[in-house]
Coordinates of C-alpha atoms in Angstrom, one line a residue:
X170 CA 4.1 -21.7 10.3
X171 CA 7.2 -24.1 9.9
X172 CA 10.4 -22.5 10.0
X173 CA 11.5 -24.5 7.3
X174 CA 9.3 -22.5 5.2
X175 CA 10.9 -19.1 5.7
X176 CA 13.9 -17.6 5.8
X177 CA 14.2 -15.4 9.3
X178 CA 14.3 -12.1 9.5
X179 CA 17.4 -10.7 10.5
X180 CA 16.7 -6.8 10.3
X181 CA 13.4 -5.3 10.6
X182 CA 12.5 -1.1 10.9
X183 CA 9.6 0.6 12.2
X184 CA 7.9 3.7 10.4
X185 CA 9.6 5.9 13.3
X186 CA 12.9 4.7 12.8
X187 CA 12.3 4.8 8.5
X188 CA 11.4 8.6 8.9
X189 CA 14.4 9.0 11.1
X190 CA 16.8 7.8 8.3
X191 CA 14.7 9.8 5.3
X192 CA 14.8 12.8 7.4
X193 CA 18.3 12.5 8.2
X194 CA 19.6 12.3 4.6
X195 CA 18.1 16.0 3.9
X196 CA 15.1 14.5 1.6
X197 CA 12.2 17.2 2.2
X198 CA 9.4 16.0 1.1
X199 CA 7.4 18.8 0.5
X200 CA 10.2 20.2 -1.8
X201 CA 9.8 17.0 -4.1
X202 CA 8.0 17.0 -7.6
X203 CA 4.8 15.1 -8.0
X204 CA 5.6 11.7 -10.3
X205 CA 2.9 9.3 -11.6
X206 CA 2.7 6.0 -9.7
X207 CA 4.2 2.8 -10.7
X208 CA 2.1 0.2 -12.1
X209 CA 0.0 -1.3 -10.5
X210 CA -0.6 1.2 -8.2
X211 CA -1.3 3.9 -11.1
X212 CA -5.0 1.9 -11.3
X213 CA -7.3 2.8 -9.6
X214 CA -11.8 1.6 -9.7
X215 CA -14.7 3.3 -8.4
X216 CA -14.7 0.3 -5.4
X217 CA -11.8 2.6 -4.0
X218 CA -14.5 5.5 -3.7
X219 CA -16.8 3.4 -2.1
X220 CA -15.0 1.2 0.3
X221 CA -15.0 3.5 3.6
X222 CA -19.3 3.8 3.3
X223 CA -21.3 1.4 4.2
X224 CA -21.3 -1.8 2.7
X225 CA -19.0 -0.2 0.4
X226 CA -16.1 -3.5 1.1
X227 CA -19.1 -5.9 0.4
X228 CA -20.2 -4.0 -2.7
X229 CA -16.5 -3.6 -4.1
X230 CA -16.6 -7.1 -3.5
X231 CA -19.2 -8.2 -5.5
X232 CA -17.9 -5.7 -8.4
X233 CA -15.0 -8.1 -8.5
X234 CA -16.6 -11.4 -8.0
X235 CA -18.6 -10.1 -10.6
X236 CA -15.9 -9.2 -13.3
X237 CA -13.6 -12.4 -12.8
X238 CA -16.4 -14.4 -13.0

């Protein structure tokens, strides 16, 4: 990678330190309600059911290739 390409990074946070700042606002999130999820993420395809079996991340692959092509 160039650093000419990219900007540097002048802040970053780990998950630790992101649950630290969540947890210290008072946010509980067992207390919160359920919402739908934001597009994209509110699609989902049977290759997400079958992408932790075997051959499953080949399989879900060839579903795509299949349908784009």
């Amino acid at each position: 990678l160039r650093s000419k390409e990219f900007d540097d990074v002048d802040v970053a946070l780990t998950t630790r330190e992101l649950a630290r700042m969540i947890k210290s606002t008072g946010i509980d999130f067992a207390d919160l309600e359920d919402e739908d999820y934001d597009a994209p993420f509110n699609k989902a395809t049977g290759g997400g059911a079958i992408f932790g079996a075997t051959g499953g991340v080949l399989e879900a692959a060839l579903r795509t290739a299949a349908r784009m092509l």
